[in-house]
GROMACS .gro file of C-alpha atoms in nm:
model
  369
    1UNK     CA    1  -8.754 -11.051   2.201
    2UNK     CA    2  -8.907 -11.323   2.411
    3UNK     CA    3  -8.773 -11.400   2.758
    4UNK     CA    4  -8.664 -11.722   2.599
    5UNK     CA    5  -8.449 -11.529   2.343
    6UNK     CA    6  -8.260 -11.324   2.610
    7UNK     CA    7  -8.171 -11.644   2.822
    8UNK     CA    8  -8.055 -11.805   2.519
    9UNK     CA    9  -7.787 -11.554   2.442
   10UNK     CA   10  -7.547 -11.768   2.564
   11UNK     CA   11  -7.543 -12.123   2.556
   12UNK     CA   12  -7.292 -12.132   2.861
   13UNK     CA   13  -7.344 -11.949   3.180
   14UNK     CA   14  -7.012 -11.806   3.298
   15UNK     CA   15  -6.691 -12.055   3.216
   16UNK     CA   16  -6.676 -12.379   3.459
   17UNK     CA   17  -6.823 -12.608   3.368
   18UNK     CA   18  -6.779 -13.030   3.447
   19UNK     CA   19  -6.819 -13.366   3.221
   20UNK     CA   20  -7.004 -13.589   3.417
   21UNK     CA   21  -6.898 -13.932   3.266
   22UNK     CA   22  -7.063 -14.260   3.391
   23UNK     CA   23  -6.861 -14.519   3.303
   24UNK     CA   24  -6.874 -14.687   3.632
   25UNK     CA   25  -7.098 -14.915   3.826
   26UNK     CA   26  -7.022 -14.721   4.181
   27UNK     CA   27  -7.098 -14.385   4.179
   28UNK     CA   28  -7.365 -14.162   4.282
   29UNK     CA   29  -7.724 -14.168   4.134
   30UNK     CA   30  -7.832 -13.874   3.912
   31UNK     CA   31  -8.045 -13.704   4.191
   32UNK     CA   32  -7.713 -13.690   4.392
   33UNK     CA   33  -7.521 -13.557   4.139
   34UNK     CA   34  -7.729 -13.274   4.095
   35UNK     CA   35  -7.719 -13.182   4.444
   36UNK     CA   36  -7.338 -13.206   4.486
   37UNK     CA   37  -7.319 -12.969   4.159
   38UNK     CA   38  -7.563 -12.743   4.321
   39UNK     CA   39  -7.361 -12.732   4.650
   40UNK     CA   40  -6.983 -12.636   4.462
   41UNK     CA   41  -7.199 -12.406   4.260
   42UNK     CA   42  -7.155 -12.543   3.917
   43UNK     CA   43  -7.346 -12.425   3.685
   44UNK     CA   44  -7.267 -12.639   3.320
   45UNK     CA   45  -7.230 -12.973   3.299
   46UNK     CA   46  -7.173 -13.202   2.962
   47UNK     CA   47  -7.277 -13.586   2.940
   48UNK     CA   48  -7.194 -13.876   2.679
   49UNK     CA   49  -7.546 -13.943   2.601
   50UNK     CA   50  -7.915 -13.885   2.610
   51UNK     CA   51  -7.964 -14.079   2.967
   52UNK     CA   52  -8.303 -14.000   3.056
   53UNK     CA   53  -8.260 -14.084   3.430
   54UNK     CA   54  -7.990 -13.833   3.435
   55UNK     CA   55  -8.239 -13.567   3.209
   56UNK     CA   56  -8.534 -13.645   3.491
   57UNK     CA   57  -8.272 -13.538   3.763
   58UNK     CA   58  -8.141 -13.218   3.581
   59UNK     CA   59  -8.561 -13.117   3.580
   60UNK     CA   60  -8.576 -12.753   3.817
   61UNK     CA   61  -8.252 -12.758   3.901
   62UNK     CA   62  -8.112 -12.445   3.661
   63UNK     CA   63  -7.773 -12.595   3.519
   64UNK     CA   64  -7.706 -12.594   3.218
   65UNK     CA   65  -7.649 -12.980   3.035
   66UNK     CA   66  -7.519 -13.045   2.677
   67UNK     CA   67  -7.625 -13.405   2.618
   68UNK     CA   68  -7.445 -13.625   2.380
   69UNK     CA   69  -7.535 -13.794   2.068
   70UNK     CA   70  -7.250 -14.136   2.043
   71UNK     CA   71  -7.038 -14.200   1.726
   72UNK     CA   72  -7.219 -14.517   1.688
   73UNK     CA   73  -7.523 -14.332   1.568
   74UNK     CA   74  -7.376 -14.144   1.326
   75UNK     CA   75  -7.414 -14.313   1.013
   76UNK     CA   76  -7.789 -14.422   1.051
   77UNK     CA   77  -7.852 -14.041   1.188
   78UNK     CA   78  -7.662 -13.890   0.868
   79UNK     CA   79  -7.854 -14.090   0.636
   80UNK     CA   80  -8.202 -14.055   0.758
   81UNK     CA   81  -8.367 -13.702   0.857
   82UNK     CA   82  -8.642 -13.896   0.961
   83UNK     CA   83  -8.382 -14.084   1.264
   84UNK     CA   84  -8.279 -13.789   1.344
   85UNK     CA   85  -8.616 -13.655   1.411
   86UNK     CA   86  -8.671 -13.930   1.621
   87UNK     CA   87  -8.410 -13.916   1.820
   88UNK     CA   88  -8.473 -13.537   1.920
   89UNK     CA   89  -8.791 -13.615   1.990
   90UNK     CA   90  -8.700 -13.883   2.252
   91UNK     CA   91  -8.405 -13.738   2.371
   92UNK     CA   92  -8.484 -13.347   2.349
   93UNK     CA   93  -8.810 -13.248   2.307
   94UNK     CA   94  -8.989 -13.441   2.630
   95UNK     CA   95  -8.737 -13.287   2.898
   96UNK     CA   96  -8.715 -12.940   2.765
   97UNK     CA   97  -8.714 -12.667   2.929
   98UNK     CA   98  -8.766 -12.783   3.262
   99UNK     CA   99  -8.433 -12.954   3.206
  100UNK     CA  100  -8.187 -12.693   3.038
  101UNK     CA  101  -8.023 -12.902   2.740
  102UNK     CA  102  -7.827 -12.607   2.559
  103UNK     CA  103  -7.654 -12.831   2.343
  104UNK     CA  104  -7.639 -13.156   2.139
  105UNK     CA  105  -7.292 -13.260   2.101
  106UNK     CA  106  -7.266 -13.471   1.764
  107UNK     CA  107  -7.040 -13.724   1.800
  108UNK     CA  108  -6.700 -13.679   2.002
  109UNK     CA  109  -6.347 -13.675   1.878
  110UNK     CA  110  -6.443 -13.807   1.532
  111UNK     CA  111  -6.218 -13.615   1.251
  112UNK     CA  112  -5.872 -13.746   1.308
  113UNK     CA  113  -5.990 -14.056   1.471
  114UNK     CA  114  -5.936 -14.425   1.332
  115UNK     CA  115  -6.287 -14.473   1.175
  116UNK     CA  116  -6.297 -14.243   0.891
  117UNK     CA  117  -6.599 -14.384   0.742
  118UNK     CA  118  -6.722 -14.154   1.041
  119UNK     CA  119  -6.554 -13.847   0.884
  120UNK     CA  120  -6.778 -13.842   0.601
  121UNK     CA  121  -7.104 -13.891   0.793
  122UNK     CA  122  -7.037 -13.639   1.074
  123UNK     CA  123  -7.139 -13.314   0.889
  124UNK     CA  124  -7.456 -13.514   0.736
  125UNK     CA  125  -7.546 -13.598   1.118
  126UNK     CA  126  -7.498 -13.275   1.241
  127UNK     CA  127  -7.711 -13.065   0.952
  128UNK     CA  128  -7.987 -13.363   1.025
  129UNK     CA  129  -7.969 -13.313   1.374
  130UNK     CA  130  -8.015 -12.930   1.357
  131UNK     CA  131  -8.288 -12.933   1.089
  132UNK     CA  132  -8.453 -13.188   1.378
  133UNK     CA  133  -8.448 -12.898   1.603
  134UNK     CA  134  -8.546 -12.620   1.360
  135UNK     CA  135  -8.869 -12.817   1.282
  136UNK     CA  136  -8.956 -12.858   1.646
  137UNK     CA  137  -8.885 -12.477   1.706
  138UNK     CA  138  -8.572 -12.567   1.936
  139UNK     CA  139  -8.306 -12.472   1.700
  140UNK     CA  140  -8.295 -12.133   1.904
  141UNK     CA  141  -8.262 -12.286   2.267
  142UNK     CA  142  -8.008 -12.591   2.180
  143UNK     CA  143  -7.701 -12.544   1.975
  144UNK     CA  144  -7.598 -12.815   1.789
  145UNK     CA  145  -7.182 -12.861   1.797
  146UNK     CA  146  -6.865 -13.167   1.780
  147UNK     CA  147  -6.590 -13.157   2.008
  148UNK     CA  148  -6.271 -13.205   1.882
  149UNK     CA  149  -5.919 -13.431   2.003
  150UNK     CA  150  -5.591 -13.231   1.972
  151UNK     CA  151  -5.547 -13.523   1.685
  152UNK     CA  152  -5.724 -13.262   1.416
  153UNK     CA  153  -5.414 -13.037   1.438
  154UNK     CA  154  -5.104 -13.071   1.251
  155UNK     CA  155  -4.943 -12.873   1.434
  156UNK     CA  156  -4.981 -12.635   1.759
  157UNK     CA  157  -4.623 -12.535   1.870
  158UNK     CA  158  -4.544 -12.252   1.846
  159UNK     CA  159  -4.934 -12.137   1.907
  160UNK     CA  160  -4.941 -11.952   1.569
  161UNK     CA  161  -4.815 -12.245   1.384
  162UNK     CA  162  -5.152 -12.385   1.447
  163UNK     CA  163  -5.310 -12.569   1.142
  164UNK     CA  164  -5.528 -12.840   1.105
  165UNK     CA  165  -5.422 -13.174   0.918
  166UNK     CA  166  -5.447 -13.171   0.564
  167UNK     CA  167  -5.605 -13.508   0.525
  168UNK     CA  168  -5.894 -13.333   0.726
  169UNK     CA  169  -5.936 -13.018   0.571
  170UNK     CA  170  -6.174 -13.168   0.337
  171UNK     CA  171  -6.453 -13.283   0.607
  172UNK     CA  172  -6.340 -12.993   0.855
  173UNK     CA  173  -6.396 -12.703   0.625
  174UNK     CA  174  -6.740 -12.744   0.554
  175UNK     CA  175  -6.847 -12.857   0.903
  176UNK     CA  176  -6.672 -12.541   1.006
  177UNK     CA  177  -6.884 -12.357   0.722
  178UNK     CA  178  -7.175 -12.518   0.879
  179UNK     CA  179  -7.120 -12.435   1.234
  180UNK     CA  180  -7.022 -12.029   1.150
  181UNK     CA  181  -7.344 -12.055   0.974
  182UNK     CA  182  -7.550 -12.176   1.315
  183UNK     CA  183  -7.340 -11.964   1.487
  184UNK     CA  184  -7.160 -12.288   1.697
  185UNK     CA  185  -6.886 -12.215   1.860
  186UNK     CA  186  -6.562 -12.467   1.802
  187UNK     CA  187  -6.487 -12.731   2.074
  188UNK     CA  188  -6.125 -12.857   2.159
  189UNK     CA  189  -6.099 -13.113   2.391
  190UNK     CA  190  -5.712 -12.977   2.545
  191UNK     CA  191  -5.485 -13.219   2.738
  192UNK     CA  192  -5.161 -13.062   2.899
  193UNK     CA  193  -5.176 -13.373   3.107
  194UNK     CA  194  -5.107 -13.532   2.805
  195UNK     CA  195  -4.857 -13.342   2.642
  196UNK     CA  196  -4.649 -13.348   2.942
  197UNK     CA  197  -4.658 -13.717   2.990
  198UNK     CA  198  -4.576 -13.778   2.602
  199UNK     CA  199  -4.251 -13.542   2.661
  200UNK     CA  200  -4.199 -13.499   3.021
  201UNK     CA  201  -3.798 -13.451   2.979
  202UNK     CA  202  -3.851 -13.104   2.713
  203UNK     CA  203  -4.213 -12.981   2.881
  204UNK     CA  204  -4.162 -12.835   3.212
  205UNK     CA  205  -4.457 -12.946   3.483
  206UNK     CA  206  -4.480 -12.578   3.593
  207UNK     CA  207  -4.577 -12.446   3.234
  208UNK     CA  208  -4.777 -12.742   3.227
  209UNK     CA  209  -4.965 -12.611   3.563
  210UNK     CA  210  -4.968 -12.326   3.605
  211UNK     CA  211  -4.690 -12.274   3.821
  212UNK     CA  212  -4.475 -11.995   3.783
  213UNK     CA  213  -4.229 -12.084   3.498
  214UNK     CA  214  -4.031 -11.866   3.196
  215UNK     CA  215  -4.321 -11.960   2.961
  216UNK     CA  216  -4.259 -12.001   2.600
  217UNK     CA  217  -4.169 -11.673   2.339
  218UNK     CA  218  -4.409 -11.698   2.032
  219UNK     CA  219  -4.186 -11.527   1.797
  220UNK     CA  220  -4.434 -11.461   1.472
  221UNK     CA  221  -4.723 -11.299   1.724
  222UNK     CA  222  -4.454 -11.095   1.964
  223UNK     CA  223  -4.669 -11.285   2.243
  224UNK     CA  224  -4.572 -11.471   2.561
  225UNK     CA  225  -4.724 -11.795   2.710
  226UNK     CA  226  -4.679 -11.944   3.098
  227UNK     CA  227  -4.957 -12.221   3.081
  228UNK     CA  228  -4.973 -12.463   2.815
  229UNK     CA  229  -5.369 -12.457   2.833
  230UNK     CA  230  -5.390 -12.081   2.653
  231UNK     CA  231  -5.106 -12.194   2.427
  232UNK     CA  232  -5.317 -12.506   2.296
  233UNK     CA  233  -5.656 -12.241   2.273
  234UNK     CA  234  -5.433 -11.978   2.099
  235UNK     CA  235  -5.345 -12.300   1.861
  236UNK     CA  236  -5.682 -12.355   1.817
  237UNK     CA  237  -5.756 -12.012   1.752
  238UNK     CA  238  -5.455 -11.979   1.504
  239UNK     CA  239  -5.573 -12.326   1.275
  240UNK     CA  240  -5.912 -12.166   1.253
  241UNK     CA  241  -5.790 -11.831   1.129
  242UNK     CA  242  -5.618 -12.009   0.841
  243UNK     CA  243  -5.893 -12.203   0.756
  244UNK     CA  244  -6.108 -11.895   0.734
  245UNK     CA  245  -6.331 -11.927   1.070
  246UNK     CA  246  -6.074 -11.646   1.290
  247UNK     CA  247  -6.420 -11.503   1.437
  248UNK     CA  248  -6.504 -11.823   1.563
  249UNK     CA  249  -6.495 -11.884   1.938
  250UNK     CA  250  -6.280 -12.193   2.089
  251UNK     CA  251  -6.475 -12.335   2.423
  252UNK     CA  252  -6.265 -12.628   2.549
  253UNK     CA  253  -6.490 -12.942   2.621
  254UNK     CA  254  -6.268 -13.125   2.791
  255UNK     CA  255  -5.922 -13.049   2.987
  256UNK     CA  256  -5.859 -13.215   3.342
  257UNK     CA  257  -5.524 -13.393   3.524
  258UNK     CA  258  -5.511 -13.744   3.628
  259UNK     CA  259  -5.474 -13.786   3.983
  260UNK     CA  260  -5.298 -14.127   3.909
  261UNK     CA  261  -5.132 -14.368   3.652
  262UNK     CA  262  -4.918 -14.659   3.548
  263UNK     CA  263  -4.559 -14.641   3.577
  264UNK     CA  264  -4.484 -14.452   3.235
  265UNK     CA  265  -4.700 -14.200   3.298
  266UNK     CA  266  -4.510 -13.945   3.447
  267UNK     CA  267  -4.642 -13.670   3.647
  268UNK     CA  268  -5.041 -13.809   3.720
  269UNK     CA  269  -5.005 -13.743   4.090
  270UNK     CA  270  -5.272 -13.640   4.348
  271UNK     CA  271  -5.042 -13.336   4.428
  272UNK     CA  272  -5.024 -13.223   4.030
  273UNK     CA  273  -5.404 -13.317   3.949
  274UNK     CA  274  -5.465 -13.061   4.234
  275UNK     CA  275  -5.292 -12.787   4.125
  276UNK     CA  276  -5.362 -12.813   3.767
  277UNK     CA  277  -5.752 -12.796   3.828
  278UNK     CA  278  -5.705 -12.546   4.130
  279UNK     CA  279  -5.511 -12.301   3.909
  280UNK     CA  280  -5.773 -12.399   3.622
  281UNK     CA  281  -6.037 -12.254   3.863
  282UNK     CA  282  -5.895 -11.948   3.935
  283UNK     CA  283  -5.824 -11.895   3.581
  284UNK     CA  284  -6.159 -12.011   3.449
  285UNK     CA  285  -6.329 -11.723   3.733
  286UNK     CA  286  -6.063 -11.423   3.579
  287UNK     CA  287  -6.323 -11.415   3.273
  288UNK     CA  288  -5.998 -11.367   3.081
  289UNK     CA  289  -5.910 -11.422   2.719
  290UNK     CA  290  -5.603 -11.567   2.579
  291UNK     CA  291  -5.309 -11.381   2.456
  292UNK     CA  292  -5.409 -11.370   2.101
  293UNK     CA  293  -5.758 -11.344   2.156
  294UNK     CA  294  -5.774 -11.168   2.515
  295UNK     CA  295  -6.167 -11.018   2.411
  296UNK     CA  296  -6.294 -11.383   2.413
  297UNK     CA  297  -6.317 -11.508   2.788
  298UNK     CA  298  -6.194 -11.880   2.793
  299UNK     CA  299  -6.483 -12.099   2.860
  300UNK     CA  300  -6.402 -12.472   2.989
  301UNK     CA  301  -6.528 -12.808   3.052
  302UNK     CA  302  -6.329 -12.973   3.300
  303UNK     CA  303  -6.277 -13.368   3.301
  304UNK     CA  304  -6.405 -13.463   3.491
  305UNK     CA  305  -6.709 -13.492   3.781
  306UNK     CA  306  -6.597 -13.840   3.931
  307UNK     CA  307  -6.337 -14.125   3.872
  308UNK     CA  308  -6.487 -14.393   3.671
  309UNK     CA  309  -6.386 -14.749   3.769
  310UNK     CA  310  -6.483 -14.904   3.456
  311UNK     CA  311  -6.319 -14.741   3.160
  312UNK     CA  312  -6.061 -14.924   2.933
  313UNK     CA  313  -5.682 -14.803   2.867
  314UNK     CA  314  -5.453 -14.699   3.107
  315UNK     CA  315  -5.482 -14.647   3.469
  316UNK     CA  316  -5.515 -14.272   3.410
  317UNK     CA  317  -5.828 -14.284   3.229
  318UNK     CA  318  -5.967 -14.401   3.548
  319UNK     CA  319  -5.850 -14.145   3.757
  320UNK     CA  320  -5.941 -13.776   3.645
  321UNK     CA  321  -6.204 -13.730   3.876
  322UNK     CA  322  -6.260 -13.411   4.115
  323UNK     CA  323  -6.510 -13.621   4.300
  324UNK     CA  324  -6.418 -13.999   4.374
  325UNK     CA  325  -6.722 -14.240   4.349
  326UNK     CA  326  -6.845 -14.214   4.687
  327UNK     CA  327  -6.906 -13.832   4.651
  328UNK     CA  328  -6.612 -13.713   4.835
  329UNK     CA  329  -6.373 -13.468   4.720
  330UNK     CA  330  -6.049 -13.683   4.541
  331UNK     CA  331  -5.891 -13.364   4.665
  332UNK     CA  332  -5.927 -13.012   4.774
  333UNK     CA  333  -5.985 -12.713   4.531
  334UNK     CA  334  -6.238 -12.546   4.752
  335UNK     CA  335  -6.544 -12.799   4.650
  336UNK     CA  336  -6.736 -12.947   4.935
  337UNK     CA  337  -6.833 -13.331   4.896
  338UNK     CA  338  -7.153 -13.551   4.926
  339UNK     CA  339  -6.962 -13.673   5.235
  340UNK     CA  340  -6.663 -13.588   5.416
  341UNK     CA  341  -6.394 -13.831   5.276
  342UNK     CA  342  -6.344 -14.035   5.666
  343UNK     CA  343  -6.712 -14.080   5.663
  344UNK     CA  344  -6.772 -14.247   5.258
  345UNK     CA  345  -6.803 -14.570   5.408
  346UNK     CA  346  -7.107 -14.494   5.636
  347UNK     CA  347  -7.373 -14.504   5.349
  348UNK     CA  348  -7.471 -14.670   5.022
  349UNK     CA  349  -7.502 -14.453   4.723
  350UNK     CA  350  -7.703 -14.755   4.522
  351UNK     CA  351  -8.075 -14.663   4.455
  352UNK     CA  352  -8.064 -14.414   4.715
  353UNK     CA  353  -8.035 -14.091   4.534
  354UNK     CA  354  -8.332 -13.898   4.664
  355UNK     CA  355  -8.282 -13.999   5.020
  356UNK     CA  356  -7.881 -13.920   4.939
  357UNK     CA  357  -8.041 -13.563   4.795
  358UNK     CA  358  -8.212 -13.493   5.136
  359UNK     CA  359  -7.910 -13.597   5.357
  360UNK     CA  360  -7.644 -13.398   5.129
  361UNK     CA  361  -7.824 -13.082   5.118
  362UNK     CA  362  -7.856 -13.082   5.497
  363UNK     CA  363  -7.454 -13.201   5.558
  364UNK     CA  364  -7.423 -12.876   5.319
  365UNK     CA  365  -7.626 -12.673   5.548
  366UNK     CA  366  -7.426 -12.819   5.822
  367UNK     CA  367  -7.059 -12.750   5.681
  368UNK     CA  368  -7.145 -12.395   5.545
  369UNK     CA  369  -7.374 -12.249   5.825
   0.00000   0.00000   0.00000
């Protein structure tokens, strides 16, 4: 085996890992970013496209990115190897490997969502997309994968009565076939935020959190839950089993906590985002598995890097940063910001990344020597 072969074991060095979403006009440039990763010692990071500012940043810098291919490519991609092939070659093939793109995610939250012209085009996208990267001898370095919504499951309470929709059994099977095939993991993006503000009068906050609670008696397995967040893997983990795919791994691709909301939604506090992604953490560094699969370590994407000031929806959706846009922590779970939060009015983020780069890695220096 080539070096390359042994590095690639793994597309996922150890099991933190952040989405860095951009949907904002006033946060920090690329170079930035990757120095405040660097700093809090993240290692795996996930984006929403193929930016190629944000690719030229990631260059030397040793994490990890999976890059993301939008839904609104989908059909032309599924219907065209020849698109495909272009777009690895644009958005793959120049930056690799001095940037580490381990992954292409096709698509995002497509089966179970509202377009389902987009559930028959998905598993056409994703063979294209892969038989892109087998052709340019990158098949082996970059794994090729769709994250999920909670929407694909019927149900997931208790966790063994975890099954996926019927309606989508027909496009999920195969893609599944597909992906046990390439060896690609299954990605669940897993909201106990979201649960708990749907139901907050039957869900306690604590199991919710992480807090100390009763949990919740799975009676069919003989196995007992206190966090939501293994429950909804050990779902996961159950609707795959069924389906045929129980030696498949789960990674979660997105979980996180809003640190605020409108009025109806109950429980996105500063004081709850922080301990849901502080107890996350600690979990996350165990290297544990779940109940009912406790040989798989529980790998995680949290959402996300920074609050981003210009998505649509509720006030929530704007709010589940660890970072806020200025590069200071939104609050503490041992990460060390761009700037310290009294001083994020002293200097201008705006096409000022490198010099931002230079004076970061010295206030690092600084606060840790």
């Amino acid at each position: 085996m080539t070096f390359t072969n042994v590095w690639i074991a793994s597309s996922f060095t150890g099991t933190y890992g952040v989405n860095y979403g951009r949907i904002a006009d006033n946060i920090p440039a690329p170079e930035s970013v990757v120095t405040l990763m660097k700093a809090a010692k993240i290692k795996n990071t996930r984006i929403y496209d193929a930016n190629h500012d944000v690719l030229k940043a990631f260059k030397g810098s040793g994490i990890e990115i999976i890059i993301g291919l939008g839904n609104e490519f989908l059909k032309d991609i599924s219907t065209s190897q020849d698109r495909a092939m272009d777009w690895v070659k644009q958005n793959v093939e120049p930056f690799v490997p001095g940037t580490r793109i381990r992954g292409i995610a096709v698509g995002n939250e497509v089966l179970g969502g509202a377009d389902q012209e987009l559930w028959e085009v998905l598993l056409p996208a994703v063979k294209n997309v892969h038989t892109a990267l087998d052709l340019l001898h990158l098949a082996d370095d970059v794994e090729v994968s769709s994250p999920h919504s909670a929407g694909v499951f019927a149900s997931s309470f208790p966790p063994s009565a975890g099954a996926f929709k019927e309606t989508l059994v027909p496009y999920m099977k195969p893609l599944l076939e597909f992906f046990s095939r390439i060896n690609s993991p299954f990605y669940i993006n897993t909201y106990p935020f979201l649960a708990y503000i749907s139901d907050p009068e039957h869900i306690d906050i604590n199991y919710a959190t992480f807090r100390k609670n009763p949990g919740i008696y799975d009676e069919k397995t003989k196995l007992h839950y206190y966090n939501m967040f293994e429950a909804q893997i050990d779902a996961a983990y159950a609707a795959l089993e069924k389906s045929g795919f129980g030696k498949m791994d789960v990674i979660v691709s997105e979980t996180g906590w809003a640190s605020r909301g409108d009025p109806n939604e109950v429980g996105a506090t500063v004081s709850n985002a922080r301990i849901y992604n502080l107890n996350l953490r600690k979990r996350l560094l165990k290297k544990k598995g779940t109940p009912y699969r406790p040989k798989k370590v529980v790998k995680a994407y949290v959402f996300a890097m920074f609050n981003e000031n210009l998505k649509p929806g509720p006030t929530s959706e704007r709010n589940f940063g660890l970072f806020k846009a200025d590069g200071s922590i939104a609050y503490d779970i041992g990460f060390t910001g761009l700037v310290p939060s009294s001083a994020s009015s002293l200097f201008s983020f705006k096409g000022n990344g490198l010099m931002y780069a230079v004076y970061a890695a010295a206030l690092v220096l600084i606060i840790t020597s």
